[in-house]
CSV table of C-alpha atoms in Angstrom, one decimal:
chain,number,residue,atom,x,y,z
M,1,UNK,CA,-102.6,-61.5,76.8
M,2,UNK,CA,-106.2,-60.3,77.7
M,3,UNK,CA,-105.1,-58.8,80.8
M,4,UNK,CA,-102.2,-56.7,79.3
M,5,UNK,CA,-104.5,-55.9,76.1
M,6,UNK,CA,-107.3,-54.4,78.7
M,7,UNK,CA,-105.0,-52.7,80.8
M,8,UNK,CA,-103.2,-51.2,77.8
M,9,UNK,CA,-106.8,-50.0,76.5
M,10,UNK,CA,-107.4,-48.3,79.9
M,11,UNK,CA,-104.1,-46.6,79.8
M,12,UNK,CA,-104.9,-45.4,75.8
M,13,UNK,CA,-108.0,-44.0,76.9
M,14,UNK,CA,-106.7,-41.8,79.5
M,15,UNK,CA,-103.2,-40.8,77.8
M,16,UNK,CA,-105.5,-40.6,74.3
M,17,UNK,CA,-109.5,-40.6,74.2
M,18,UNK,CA,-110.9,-41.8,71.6
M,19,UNK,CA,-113.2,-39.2,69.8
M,20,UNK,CA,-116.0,-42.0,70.1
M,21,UNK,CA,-118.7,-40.3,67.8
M,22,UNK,CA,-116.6,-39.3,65.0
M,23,UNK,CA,-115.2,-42.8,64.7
M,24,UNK,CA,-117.2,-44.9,65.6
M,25,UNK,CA,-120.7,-43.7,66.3
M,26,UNK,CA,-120.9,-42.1,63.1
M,27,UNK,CA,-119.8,-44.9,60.8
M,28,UNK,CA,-121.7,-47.0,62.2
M,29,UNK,CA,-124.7,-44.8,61.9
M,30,UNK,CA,-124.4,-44.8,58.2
M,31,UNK,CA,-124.1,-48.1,58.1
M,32,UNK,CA,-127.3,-48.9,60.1
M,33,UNK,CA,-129.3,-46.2,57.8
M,34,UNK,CA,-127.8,-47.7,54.2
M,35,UNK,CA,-129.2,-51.5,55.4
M,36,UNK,CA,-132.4,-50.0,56.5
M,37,UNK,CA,-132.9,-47.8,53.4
M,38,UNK,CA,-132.2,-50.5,51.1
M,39,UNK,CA,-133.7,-54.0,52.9
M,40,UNK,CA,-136.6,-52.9,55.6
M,41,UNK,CA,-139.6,-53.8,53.0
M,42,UNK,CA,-140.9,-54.8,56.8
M,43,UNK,CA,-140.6,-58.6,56.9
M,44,UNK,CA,-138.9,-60.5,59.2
M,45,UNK,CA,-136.2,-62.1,56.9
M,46,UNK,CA,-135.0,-58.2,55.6
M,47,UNK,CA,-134.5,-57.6,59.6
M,48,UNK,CA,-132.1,-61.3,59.6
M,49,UNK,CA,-130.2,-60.1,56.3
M,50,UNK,CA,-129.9,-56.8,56.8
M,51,UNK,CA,-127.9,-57.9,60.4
M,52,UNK,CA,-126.1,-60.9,58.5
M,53,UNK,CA,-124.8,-58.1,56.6
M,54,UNK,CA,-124.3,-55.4,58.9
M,55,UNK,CA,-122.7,-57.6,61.6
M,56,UNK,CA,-121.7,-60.5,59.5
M,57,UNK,CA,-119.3,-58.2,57.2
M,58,UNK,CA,-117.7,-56.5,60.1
M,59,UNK,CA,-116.8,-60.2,61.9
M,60,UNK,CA,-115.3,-61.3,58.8
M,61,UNK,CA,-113.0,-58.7,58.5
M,62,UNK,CA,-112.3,-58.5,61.9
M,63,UNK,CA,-111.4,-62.4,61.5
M,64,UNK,CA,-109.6,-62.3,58.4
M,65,UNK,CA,-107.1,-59.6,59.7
M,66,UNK,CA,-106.8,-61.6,63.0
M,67,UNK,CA,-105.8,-64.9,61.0
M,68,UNK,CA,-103.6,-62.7,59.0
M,69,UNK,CA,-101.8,-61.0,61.8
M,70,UNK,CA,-101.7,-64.7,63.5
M,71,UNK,CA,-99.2,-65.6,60.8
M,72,UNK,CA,-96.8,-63.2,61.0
M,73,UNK,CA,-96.1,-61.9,64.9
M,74,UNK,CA,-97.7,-62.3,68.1
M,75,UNK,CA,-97.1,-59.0,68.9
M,76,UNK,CA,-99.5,-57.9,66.1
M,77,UNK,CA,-101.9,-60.0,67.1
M,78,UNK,CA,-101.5,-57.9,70.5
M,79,UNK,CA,-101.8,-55.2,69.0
M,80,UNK,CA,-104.7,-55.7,66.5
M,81,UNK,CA,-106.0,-56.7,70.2
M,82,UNK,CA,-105.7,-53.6,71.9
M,83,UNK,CA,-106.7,-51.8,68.5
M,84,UNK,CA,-110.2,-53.3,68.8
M,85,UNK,CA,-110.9,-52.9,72.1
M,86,UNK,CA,-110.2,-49.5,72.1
M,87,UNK,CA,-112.5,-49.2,69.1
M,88,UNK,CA,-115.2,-51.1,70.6
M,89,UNK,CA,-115.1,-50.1,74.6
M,90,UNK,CA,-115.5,-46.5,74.4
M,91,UNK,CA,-115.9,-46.3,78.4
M,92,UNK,CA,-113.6,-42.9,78.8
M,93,UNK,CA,-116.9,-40.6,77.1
M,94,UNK,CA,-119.4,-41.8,79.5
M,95,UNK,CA,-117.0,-41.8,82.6
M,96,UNK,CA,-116.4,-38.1,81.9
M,97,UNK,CA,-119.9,-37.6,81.3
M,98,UNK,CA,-119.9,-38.8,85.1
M,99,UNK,CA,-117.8,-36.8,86.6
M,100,UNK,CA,-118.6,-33.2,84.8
M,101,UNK,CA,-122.4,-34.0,86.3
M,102,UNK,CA,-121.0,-35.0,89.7
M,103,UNK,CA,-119.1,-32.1,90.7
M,104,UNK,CA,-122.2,-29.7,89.3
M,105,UNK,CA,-124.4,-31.5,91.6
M,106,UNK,CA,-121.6,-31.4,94.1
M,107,UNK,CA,-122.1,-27.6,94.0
M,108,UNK,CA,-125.7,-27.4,93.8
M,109,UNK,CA,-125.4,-26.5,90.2
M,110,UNK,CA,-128.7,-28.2,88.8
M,111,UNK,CA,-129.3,-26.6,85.5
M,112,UNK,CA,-125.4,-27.1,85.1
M,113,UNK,CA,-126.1,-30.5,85.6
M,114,UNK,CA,-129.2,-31.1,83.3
M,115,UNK,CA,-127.2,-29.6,80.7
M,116,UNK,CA,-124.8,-31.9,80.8
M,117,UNK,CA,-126.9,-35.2,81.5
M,118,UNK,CA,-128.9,-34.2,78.5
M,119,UNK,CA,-125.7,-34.0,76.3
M,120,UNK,CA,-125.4,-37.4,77.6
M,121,UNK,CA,-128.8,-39.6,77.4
M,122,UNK,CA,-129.9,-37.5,74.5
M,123,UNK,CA,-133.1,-36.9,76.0
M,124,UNK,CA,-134.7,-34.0,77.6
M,125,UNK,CA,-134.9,-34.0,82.0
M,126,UNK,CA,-136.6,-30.7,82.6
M,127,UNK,CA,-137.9,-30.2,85.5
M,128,UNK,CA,-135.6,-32.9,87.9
M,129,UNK,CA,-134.4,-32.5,90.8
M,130,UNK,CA,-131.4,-32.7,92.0
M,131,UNK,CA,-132.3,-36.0,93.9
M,132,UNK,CA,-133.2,-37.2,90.5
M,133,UNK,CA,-130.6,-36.3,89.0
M,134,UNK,CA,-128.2,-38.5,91.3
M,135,UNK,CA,-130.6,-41.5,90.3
M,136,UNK,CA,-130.5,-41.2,87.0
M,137,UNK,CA,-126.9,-40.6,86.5
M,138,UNK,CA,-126.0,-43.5,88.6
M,139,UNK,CA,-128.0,-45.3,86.6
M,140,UNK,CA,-126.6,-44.4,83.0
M,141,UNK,CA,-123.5,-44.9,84.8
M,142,UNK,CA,-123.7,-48.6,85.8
M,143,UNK,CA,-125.8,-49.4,82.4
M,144,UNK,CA,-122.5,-47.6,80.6
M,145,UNK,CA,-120.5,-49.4,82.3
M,146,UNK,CA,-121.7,-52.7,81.4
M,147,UNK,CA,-121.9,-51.7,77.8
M,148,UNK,CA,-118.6,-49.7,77.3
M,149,UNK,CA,-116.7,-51.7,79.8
M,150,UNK,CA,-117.7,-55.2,81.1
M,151,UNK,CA,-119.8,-56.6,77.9
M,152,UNK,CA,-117.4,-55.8,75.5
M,153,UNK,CA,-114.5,-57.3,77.5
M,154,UNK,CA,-116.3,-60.7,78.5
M,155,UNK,CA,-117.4,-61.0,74.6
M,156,UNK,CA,-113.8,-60.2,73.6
M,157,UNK,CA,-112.6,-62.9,76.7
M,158,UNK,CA,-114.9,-65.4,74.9
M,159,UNK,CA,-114.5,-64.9,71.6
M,160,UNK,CA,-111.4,-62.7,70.9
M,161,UNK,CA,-111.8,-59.3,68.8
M,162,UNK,CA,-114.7,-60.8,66.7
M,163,UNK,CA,-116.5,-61.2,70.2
M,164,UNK,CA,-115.8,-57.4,71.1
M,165,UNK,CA,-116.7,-56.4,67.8
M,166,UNK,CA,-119.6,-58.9,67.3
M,167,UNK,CA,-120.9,-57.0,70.9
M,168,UNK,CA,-120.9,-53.4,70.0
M,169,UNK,CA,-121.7,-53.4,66.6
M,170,UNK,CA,-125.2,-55.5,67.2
M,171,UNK,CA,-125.9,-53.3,70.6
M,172,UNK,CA,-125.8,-50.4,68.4
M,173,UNK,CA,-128.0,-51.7,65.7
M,174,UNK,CA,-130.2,-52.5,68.8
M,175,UNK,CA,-130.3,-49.1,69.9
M,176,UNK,CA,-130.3,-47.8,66.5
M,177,UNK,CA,-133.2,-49.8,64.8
M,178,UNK,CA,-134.8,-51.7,67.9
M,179,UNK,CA,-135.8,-48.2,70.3
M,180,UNK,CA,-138.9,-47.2,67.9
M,181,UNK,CA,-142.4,-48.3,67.5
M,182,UNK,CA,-142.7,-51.7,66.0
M,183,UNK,CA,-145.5,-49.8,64.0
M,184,UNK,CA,-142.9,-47.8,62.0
M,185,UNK,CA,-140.3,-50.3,61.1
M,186,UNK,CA,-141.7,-53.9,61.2
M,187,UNK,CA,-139.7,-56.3,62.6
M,188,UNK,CA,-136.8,-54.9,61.6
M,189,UNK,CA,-135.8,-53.3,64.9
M,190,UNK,CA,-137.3,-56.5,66.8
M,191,UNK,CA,-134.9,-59.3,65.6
M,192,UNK,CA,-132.0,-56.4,66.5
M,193,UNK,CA,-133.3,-56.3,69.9
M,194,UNK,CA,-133.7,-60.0,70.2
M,195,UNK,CA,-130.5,-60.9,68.9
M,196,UNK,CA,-128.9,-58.7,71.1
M,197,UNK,CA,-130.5,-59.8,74.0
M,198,UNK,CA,-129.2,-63.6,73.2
M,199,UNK,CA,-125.8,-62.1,73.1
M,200,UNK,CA,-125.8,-60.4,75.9
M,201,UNK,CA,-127.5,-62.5,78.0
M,202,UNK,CA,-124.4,-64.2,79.6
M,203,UNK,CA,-122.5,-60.8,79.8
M,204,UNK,CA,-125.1,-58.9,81.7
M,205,UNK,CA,-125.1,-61.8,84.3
M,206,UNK,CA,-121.7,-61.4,84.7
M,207,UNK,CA,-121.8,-57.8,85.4
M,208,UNK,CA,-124.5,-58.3,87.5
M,209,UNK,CA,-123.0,-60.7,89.8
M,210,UNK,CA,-119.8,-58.4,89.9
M,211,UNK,CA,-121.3,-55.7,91.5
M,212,UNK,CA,-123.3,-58.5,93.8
M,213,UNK,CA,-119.5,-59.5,95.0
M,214,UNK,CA,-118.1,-56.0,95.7
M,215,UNK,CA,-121.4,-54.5,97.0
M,216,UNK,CA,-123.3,-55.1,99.1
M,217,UNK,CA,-124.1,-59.1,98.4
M,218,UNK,CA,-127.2,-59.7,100.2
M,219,UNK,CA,-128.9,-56.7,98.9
M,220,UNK,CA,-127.8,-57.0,95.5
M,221,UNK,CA,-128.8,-60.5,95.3
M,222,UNK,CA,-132.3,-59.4,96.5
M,223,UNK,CA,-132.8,-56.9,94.3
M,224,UNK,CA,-131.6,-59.0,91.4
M,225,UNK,CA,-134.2,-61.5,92.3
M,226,UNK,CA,-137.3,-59.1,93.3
M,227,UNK,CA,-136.7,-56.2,90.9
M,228,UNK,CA,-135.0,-57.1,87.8
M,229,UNK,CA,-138.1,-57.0,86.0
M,230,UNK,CA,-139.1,-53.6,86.7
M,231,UNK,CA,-136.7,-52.1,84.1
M,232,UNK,CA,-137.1,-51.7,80.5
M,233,UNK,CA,-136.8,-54.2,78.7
M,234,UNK,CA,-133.2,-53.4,77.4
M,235,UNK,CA,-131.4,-56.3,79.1
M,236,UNK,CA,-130.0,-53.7,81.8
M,237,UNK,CA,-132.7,-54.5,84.4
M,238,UNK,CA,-130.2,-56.9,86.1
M,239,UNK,CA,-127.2,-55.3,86.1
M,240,UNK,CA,-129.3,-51.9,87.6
M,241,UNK,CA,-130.9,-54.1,89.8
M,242,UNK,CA,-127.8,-55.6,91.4
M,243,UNK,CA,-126.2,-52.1,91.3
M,244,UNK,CA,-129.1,-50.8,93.4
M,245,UNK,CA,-128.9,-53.5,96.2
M,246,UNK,CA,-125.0,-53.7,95.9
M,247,UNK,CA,-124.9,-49.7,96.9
M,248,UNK,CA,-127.6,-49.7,99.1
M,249,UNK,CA,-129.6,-46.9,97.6
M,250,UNK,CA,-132.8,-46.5,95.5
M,251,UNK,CA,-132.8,-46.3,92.1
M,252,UNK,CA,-136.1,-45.4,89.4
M,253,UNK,CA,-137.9,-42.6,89.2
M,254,UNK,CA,-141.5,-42.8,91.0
M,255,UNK,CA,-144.7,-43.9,88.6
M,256,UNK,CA,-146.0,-41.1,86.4
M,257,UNK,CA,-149.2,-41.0,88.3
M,258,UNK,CA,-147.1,-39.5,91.0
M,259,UNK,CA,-146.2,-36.2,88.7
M,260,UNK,CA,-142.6,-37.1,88.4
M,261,UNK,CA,-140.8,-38.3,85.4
M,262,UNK,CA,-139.3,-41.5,85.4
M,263,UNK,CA,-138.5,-44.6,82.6
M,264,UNK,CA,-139.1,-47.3,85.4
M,265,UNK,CA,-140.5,-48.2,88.8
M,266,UNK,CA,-138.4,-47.7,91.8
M,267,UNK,CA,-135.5,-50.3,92.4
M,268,UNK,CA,-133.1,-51.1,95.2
M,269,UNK,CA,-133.4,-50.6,98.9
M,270,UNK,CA,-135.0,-48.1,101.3
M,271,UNK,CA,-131.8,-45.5,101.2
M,272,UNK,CA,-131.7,-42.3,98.9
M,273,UNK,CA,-129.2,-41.7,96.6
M,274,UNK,CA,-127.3,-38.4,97.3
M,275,UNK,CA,-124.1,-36.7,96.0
M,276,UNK,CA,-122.1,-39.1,97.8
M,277,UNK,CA,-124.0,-42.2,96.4
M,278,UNK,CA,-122.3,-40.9,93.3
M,279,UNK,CA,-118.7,-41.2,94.7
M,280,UNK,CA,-120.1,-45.0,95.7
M,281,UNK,CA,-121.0,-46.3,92.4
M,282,UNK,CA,-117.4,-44.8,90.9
M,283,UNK,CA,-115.7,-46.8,94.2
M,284,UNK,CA,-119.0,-50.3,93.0
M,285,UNK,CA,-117.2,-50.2,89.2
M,286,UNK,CA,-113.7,-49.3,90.3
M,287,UNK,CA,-114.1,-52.4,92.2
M,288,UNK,CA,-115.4,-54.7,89.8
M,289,UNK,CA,-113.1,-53.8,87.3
M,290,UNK,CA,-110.0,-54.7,90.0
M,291,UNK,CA,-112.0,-58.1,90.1
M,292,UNK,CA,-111.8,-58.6,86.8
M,293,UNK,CA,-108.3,-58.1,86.7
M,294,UNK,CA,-107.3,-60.2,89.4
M,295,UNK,CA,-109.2,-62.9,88.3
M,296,UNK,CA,-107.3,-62.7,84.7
M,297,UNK,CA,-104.1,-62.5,86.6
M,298,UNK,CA,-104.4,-65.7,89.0
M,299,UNK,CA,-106.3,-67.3,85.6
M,300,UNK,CA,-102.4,-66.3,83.6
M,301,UNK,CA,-100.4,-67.6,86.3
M,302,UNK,CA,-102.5,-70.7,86.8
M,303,UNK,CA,-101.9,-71.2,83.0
M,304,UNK,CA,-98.1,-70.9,83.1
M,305,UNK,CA,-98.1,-73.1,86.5
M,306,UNK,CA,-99.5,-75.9,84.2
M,307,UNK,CA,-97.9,-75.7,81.2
């Protein structure tokens, strides 16, 4: 059932994108700023139930309509299924994202392709290049990837559509409350941050070593090692890691001393990502993602061998 709900979400989200900030982004938004404005007095057990409440209240319902549906067809359970991870994946925005910036860059369009990488990250990238540009787009790529695509679905593998919705809703308080200075909210942001890196911790390693398998293996395994750490401190360092060594390119922007503007330290191997390092990591996550789905396929079979 998890292969045919994925592959029916992959299908939805072509034939039918979700409008991913309107429905989801946004509620979620106003929830994150109606916890804050009413518990963050600073103190580390407002940051605990302000998430109890936040995520806790979401799982339940999400349960409670997954017992319900249980009762009366599996079909509806299939479908509730398919429902919620194509509320909580979202991986068709970022993958257009992707693409728009690739084929500006493709035609030497820079400012074209700041524009658009802006209206991505959020955050400003005057003055790249276009060498820079490639880096950081493959970056936001794989990091998208693991968060709209392979972390939601290995939550959801393990623990159904609470897992998937369990995954997104406490990376986006993360992101939401857990990305400012300590010094403005307390601990509020850093029990976000922490929880989520607990629950991601066994996703990310799973992304990571999927990219290690289709890439480049040595490499990838290298850079996983050697060069995790030089990443912020988001949980993404290994899965960017990995994706460096497993393309074979370098990743990170050079140190600020150098001039250039960069969030981390150079990552990855000797070789500089171009245009067609681009086409690569598209070819690195199409990969994985077959993986994934062959290795839920020989898992079905094996289950209907043996019962």
């Amino acid at each position: 059932m998890s292969l045919f709900s994925l592959l029916a979400v992959l299908l939805l989200e072509q034939v039918r994108p979700l409008p991913y900030d309107r429905v989801v982004n946004e509620p979620l938004t106003h929830l994150a700023g109606f916890l804050e404005s009413r518990l963050n007095a600073g103190e580390r057990r407002h940051a605990i139930s302000a998430w109890l409440i936040g995520v806790g209240g979401l799982l339940l319902v999400t349960a409670t309509v997954s017992l319900f549906l249980a009762i009366l067809s599996p079909l509806l359970v299939w479908l509730w299924n398919v429902l919620v991870l194509y509320m909580t994946m979202g991986w068709r925005r970022p993958s257009v994202h992707y693409t728009d910036i690739q084929k500006a860059l493709r035609i030497g369009d820079v400012l074209q392709a700041r524009r658009l990488l802006v209206a991505w990250r959020g955050r400003g990238v005057d003055g790249l290049s276009s060498a820079e540009l490639v880096r950081l787009t493959i970056e936001d790529a794989l990091c998208a990837s693991h968060r709209h695509l392979f972390g939601v679905f290995a939550c959801f593998l393990l623990l159904g559509p609470c897992g998937a919705v369990l995954y997104r809703v406490s990376a986006f308080l993360a992101d939401s409350w857990g990305l400012r200075d300590e010094t403005d909210d307390g601990d509020f942001g850093g029990f976000a941050r922490q929880t989520f890196a607990i629950i991601d911790w066994l996703p990310v390693r799973l992304t990571a070593a999927t990219f290690a398998i289709v890439g480049n293996f040595e490499d990838a395994v290298y850079c996983w090692r050697s060069q995790a750490e030089k990443s912020p401190g988001d949980g993404l360092g290994i899965v960017l890691a990995s994706g460096a060594g497993a393309l074979g390119v370098r990743l990170g922007m050079r140190s600020p001393e150098s001039g250039e503007i960069g969030r981390h330290a150079e990552i990855g191997t000797d070789e500089e990502a171009d245009v067609d390092s681009m086409e690569s990591a598209v070819g690195l996550v199409w990969r994985a993602l077959m993986l994934w789905l062959l290795l839920l396929l020989l898992l079905g079979l094996a289950s209907l061998v043996g019962g």
